[in-house]
mmCIF file with all atom_site columns, C-alpha atoms in Angstrom:
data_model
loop_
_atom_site.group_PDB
_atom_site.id
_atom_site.type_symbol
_atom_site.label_atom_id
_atom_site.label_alt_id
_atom_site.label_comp_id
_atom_site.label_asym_id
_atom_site.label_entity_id
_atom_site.label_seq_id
_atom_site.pdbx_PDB_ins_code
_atom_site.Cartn_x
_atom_site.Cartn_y
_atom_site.Cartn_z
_atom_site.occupancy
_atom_site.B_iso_or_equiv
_atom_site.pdbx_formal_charge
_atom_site.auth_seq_id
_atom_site.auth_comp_id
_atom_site.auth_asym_id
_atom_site.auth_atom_id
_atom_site.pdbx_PDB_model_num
ATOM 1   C CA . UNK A 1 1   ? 0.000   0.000  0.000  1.00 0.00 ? 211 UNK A CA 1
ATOM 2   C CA . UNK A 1 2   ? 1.449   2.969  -0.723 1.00 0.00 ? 212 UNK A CA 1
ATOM 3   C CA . UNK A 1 3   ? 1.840   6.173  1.961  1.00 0.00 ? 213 UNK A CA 1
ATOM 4   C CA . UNK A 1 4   ? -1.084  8.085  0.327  1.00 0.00 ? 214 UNK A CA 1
ATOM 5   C CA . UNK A 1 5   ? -3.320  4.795  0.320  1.00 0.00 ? 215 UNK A CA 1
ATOM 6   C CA . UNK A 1 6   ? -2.426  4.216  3.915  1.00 0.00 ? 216 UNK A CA 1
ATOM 7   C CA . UNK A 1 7   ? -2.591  7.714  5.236  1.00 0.00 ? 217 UNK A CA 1
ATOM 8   C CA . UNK A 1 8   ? -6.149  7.978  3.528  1.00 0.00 ? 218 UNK A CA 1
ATOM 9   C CA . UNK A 1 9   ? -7.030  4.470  5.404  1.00 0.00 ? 219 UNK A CA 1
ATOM 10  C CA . UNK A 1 10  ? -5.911  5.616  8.384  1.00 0.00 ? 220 UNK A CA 1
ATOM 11  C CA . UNK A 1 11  ? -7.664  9.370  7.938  1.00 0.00 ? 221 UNK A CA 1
ATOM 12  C CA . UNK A 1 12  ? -10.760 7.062  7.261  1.00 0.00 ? 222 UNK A CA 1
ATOM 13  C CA . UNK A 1 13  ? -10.607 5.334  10.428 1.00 0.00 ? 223 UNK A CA 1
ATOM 14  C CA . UNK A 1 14  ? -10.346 8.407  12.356 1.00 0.00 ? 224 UNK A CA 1
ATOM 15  C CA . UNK A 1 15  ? -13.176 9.535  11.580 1.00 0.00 ? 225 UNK A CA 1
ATOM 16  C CA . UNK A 1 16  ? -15.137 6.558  11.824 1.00 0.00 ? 226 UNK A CA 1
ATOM 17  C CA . UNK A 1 17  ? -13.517 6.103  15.339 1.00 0.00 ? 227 UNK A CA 1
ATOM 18  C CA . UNK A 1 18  ? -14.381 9.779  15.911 1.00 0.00 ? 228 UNK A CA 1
ATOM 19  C CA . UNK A 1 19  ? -17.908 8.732  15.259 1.00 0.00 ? 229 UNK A CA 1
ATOM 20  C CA . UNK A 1 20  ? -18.675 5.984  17.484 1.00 0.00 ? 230 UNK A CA 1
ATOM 21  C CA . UNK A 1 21  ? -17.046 7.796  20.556 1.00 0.00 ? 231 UNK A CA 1
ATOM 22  C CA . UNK A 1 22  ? -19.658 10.602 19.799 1.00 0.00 ? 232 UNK A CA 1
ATOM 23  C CA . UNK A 1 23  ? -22.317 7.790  20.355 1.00 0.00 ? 233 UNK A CA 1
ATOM 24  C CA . UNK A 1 24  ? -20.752 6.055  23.276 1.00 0.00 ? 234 UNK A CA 1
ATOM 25  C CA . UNK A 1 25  ? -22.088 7.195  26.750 1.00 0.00 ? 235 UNK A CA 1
ATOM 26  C CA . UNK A 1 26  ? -20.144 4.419  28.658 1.00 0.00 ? 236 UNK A CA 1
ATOM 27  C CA . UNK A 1 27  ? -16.691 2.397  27.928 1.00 0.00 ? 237 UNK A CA 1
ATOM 28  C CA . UNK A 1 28  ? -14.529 -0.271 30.015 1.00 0.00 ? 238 UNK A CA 1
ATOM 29  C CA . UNK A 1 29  ? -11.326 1.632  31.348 1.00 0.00 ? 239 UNK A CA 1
ATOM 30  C CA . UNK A 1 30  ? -8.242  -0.570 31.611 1.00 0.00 ? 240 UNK A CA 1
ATOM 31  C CA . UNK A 1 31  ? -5.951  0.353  34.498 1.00 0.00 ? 241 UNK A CA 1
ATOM 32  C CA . UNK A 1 32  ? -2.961  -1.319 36.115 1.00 0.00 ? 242 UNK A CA 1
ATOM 33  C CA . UNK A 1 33  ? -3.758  -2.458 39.549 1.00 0.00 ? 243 UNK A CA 1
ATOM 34  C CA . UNK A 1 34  ? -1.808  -0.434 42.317 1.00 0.00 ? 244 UNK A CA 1
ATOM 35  C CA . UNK A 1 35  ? -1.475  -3.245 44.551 1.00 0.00 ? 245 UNK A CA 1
ATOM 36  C CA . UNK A 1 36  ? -0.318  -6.287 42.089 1.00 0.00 ? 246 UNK A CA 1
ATOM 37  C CA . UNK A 1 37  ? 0.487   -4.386 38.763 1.00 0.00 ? 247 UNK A CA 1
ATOM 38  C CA . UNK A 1 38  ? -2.347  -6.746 36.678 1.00 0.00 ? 248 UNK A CA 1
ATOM 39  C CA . UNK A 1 39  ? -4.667  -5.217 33.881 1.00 0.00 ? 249 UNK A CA 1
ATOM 40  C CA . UNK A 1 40  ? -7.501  -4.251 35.838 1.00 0.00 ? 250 UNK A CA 1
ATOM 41  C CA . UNK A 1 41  ? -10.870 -2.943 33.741 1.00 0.00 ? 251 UNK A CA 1
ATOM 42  C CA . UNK A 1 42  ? -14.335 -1.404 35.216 1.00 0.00 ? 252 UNK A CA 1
ATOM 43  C CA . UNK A 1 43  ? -16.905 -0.229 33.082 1.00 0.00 ? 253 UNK A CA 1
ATOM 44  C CA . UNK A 1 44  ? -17.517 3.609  33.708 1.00 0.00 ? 254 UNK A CA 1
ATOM 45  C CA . UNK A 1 45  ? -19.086 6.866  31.933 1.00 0.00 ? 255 UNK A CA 1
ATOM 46  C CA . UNK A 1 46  ? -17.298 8.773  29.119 1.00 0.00 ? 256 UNK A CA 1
ATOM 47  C CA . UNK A 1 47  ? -17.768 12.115 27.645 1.00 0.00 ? 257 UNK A CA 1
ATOM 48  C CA . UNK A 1 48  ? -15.787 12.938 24.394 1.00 0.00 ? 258 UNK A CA 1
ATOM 49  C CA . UNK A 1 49  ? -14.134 16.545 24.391 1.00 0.00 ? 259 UNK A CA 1
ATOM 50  C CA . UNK A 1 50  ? -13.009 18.454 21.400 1.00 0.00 ? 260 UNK A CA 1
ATOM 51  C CA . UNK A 1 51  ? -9.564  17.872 20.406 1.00 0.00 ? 261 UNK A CA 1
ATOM 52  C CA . UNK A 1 52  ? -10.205 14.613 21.132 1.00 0.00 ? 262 UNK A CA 1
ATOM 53  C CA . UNK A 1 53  ? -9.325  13.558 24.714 1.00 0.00 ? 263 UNK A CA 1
ATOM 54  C CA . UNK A 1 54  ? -12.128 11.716 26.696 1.00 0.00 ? 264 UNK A CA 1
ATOM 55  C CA . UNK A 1 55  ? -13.303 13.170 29.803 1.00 0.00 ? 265 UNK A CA 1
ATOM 56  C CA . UNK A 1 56  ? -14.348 10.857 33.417 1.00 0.00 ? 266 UNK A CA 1
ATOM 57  C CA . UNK A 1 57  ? -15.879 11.673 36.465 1.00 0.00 ? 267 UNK A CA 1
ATOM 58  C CA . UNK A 1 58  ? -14.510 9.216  38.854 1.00 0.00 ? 268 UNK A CA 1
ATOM 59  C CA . UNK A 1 59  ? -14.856 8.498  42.394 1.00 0.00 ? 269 UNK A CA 1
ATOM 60  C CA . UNK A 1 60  ? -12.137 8.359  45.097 1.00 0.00 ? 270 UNK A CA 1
ATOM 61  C CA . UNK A 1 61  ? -13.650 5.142  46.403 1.00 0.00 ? 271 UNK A CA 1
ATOM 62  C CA . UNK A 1 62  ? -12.631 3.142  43.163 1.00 0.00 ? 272 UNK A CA 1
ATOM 63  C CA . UNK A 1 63  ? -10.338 0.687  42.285 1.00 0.00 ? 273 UNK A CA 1
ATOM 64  C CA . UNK A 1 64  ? -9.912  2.676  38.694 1.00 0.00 ? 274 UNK A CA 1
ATOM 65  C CA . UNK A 1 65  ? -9.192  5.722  40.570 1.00 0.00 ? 275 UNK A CA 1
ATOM 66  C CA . UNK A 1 66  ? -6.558  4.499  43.368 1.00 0.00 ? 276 UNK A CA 1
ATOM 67  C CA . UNK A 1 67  ? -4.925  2.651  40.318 1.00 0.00 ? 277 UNK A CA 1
ATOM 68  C CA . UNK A 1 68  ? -4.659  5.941  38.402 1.00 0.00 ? 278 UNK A CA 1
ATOM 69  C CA . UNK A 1 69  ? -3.168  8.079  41.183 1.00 0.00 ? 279 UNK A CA 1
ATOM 70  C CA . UNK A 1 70  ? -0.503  5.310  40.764 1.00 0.00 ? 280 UNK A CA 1
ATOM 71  C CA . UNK A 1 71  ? 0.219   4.950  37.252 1.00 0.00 ? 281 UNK A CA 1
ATOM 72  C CA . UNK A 1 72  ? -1.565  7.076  35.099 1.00 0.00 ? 282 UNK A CA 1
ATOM 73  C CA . UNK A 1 73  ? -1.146  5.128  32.296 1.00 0.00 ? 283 UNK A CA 1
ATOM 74  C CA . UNK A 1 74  ? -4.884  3.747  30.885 1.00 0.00 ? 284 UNK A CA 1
ATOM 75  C CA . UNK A 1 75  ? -6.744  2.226  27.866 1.00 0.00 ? 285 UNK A CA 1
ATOM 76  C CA . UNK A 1 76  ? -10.789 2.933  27.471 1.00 0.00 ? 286 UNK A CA 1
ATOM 77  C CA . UNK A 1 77  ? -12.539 1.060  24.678 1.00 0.00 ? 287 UNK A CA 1
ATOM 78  C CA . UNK A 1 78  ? -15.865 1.698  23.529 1.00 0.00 ? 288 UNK A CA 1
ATOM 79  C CA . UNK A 1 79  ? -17.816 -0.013 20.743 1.00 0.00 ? 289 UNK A CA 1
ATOM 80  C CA . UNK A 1 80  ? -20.699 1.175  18.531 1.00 0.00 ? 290 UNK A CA 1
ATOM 81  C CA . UNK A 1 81  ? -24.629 1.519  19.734 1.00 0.00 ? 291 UNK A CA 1
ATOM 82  C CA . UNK A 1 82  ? -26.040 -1.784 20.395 1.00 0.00 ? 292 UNK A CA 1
ATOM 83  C CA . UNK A 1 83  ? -28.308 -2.662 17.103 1.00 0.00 ? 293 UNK A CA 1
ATOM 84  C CA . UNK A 1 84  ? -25.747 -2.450 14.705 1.00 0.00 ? 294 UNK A CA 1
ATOM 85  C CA . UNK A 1 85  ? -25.192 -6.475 14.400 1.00 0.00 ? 295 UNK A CA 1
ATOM 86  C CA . UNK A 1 86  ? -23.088 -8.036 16.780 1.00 0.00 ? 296 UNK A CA 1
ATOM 87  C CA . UNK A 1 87  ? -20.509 -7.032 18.611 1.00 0.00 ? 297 UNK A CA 1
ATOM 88  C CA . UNK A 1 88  ? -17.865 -8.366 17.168 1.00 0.00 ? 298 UNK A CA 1
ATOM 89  C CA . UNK A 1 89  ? -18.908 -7.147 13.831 1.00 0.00 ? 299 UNK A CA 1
ATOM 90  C CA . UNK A 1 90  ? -19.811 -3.241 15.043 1.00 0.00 ? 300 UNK A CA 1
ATOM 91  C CA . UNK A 1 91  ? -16.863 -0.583 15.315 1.00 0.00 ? 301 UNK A CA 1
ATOM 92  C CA . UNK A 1 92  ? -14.843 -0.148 18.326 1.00 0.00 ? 302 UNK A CA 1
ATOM 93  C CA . UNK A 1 93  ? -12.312 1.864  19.561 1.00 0.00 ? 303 UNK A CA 1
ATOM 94  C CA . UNK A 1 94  ? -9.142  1.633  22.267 1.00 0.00 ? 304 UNK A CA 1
ATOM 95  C CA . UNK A 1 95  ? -7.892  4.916  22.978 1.00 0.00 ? 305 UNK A CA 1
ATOM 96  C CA . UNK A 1 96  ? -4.521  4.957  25.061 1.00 0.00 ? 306 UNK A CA 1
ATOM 97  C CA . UNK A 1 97  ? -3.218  7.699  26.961 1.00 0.00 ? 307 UNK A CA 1
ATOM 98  C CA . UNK A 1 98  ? -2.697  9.392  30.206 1.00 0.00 ? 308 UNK A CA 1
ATOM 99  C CA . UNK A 1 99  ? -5.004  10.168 32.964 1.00 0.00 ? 309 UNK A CA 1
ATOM 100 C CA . UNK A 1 100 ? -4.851  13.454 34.736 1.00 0.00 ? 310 UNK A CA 1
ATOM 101 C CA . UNK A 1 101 ? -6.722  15.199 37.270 1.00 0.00 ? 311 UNK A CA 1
ATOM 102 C CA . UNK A 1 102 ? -8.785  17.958 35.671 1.00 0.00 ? 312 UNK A CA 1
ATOM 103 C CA . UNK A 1 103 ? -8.876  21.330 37.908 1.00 0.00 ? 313 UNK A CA 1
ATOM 104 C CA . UNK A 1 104 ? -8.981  24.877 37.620 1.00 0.00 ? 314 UNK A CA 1
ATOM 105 C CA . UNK A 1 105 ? -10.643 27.346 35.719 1.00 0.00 ? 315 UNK A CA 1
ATOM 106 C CA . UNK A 1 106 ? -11.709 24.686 32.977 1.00 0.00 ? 316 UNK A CA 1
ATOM 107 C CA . UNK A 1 107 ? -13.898 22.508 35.691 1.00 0.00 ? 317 UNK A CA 1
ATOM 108 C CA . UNK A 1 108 ? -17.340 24.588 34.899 1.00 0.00 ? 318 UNK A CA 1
ATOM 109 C CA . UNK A 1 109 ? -17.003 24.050 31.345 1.00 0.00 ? 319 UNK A CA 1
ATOM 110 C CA . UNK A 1 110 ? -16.412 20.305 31.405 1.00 0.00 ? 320 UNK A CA 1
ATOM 111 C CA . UNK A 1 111 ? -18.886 19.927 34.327 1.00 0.00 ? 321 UNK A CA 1
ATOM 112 C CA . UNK A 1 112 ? -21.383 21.306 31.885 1.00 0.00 ? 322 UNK A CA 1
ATOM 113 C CA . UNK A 1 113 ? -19.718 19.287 28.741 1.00 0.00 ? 323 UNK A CA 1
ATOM 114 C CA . UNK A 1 114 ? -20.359 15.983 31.160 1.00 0.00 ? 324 UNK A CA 1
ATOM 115 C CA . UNK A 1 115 ? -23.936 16.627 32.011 1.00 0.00 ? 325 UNK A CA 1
ATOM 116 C CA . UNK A 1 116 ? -24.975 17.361 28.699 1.00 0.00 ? 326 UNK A CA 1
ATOM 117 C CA . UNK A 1 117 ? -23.997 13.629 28.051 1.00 0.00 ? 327 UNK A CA 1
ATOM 118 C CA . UNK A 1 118 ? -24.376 12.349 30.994 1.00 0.00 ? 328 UNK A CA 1
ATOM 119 C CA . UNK A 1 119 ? -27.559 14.310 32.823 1.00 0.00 ? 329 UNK A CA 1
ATOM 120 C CA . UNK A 1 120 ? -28.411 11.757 35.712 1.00 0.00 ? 330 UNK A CA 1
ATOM 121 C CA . UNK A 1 121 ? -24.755 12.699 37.393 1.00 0.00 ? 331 UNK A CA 1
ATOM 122 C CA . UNK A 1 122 ? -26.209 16.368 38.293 1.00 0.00 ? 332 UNK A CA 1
ATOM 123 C CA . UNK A 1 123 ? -27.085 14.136 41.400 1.00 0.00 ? 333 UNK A CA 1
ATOM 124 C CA . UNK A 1 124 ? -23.485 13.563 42.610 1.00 0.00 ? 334 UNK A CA 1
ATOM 125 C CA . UNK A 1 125 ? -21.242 15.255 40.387 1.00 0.00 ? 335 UNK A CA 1
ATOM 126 C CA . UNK A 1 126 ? -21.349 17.665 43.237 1.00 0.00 ? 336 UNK A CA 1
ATOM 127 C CA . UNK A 1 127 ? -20.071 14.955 45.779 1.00 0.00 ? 337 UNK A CA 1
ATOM 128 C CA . UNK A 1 128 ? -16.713 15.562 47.254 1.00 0.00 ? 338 UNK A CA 1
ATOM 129 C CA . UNK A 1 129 ? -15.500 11.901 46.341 1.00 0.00 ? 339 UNK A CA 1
ATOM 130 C CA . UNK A 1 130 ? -15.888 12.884 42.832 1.00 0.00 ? 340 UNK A CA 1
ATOM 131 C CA . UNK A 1 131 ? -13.544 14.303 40.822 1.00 0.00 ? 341 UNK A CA 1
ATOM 132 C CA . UNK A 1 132 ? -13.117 14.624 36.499 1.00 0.00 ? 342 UNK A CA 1
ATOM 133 C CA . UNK A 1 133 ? -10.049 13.225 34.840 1.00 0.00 ? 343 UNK A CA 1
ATOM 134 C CA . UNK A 1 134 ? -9.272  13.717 31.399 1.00 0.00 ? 344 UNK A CA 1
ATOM 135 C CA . UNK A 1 135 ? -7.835  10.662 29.328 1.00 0.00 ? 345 UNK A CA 1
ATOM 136 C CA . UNK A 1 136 ? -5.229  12.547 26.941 1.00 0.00 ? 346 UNK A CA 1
ATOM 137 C CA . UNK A 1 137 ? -5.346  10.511 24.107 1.00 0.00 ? 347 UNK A CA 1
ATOM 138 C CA . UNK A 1 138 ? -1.913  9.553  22.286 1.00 0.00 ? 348 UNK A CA 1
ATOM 139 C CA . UNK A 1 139 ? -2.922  6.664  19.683 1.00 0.00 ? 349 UNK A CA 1
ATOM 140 C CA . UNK A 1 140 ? -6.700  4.999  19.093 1.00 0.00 ? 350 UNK A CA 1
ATOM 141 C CA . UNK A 1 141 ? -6.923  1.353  17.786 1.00 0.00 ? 351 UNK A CA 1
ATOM 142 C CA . UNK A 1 142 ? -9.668  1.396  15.656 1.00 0.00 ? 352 UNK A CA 1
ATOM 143 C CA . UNK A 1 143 ? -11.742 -1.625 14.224 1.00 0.00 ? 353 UNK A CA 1
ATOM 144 C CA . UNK A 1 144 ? -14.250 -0.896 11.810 1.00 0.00 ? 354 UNK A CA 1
ATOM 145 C CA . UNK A 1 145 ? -15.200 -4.663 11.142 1.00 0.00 ? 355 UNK A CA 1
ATOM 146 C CA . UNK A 1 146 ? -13.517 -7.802 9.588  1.00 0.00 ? 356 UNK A CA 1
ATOM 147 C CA . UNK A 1 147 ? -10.257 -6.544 8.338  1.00 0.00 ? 357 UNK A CA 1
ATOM 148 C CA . UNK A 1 148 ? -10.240 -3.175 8.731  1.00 0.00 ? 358 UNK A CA 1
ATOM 149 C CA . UNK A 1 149 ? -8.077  -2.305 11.704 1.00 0.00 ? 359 UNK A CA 1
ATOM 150 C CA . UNK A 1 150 ? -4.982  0.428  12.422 1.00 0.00 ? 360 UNK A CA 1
ATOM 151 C CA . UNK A 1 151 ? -3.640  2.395  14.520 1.00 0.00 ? 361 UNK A CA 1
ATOM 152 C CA . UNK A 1 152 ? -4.376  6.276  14.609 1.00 0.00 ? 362 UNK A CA 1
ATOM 153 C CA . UNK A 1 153 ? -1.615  8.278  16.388 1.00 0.00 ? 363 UNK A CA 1
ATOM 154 C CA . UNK A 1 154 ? -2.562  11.017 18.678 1.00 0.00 ? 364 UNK A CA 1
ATOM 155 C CA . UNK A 1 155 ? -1.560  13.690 16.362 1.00 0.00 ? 365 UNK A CA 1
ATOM 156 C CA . UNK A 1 156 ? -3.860  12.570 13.425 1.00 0.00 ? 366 UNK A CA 1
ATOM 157 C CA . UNK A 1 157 ? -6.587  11.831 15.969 1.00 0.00 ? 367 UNK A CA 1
ATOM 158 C CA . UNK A 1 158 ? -6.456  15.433 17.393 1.00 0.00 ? 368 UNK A CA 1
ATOM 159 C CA . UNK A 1 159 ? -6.361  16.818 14.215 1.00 0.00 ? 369 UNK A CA 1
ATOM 160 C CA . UNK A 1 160 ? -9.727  14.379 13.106 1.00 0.00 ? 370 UNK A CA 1
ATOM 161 C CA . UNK A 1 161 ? -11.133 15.077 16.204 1.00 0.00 ? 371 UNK A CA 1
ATOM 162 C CA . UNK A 1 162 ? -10.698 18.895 15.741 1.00 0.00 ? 372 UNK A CA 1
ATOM 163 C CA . UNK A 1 163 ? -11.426 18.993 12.274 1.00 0.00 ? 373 UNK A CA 1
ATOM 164 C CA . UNK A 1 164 ? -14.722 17.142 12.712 1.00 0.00 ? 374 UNK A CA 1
ATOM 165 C CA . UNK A 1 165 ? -15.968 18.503 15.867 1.00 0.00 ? 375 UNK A CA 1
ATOM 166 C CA . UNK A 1 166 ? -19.600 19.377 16.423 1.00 0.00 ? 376 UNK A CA 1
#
């Protein structure tokens, strides 16, 4: 395949990974377990943000959360809506990254960003357990089906992810 061909794939994935992370309310967030260093995965709400990163609310009283204040390293995968065939055969996306704690004078906006997807948390996103952490995303495995896979780098995602927004 030449570099054209495979940028244009990998363009094309983007935006289809773009796409199902707009419809995604919830994902399973991979961690590495503080105590023993295994994989450890919880399923948990997710809010896409412009410029691609994903955005969490998370509680101090998780297992996710302790894990992150250890390593901050993360994967969160989320597939297409349900009733698009089965699983296996619907798009999904792993995005990798970072986890940081989100504070300052961006917490009203992405309060407001997370309860527009998520409305029910208005309940306890006020809780003092709760906190938002932002996955900064630096490549996506996307699979749109039966042999169509790749890897997206963060710099092509942002720029998808930006370029796309609405």
């Amino acid at each position: 395949m030449t570099r054209e061909k495979e940028s244009g794939r990998l363009e094309e994935l983007a935006v289809e990974a773009r796409d199902v992370l707009r419809g995604a309310r919830h994902g399973v967030l991979a961690t590495l377990s503080a105590e023993k260093g295994f994989p450890y995965a919880s399923v948990v709400d997710v809010a896409g943000l412009e410029g691609g990163d994903l955005l969490l609310l998370l509680s101090d009283l998780a297992e996710h959360t302790r894990n992150l204040r250890a390593d901050s390293r993360a994967s969160l995968v989320v597939a297409a809506s349900e009733g698009e065939g089965e699983l296996l055969e619907r798009g999904r996306a792993s995005f990798q990254g970072k986890v940081e704690a989100v504070g300052g004078g961006e917490i009203d906006d992405l309060r407001a960003r997370y309860l527009e997807v998520h409305p029910q948390a208005k309940g306890y996103v006020g809780f003092a357990d709760f906190h938002f952490f932002r996955l900064r995303v630096e490549r996506v495995r996307f699979i749109a089906g039966f042999g169509r896979m790749g890897w997206v780098e963060g710099a092509l995602w942002r720029q998808i992810s930006a370029s796309t927004a609405g």
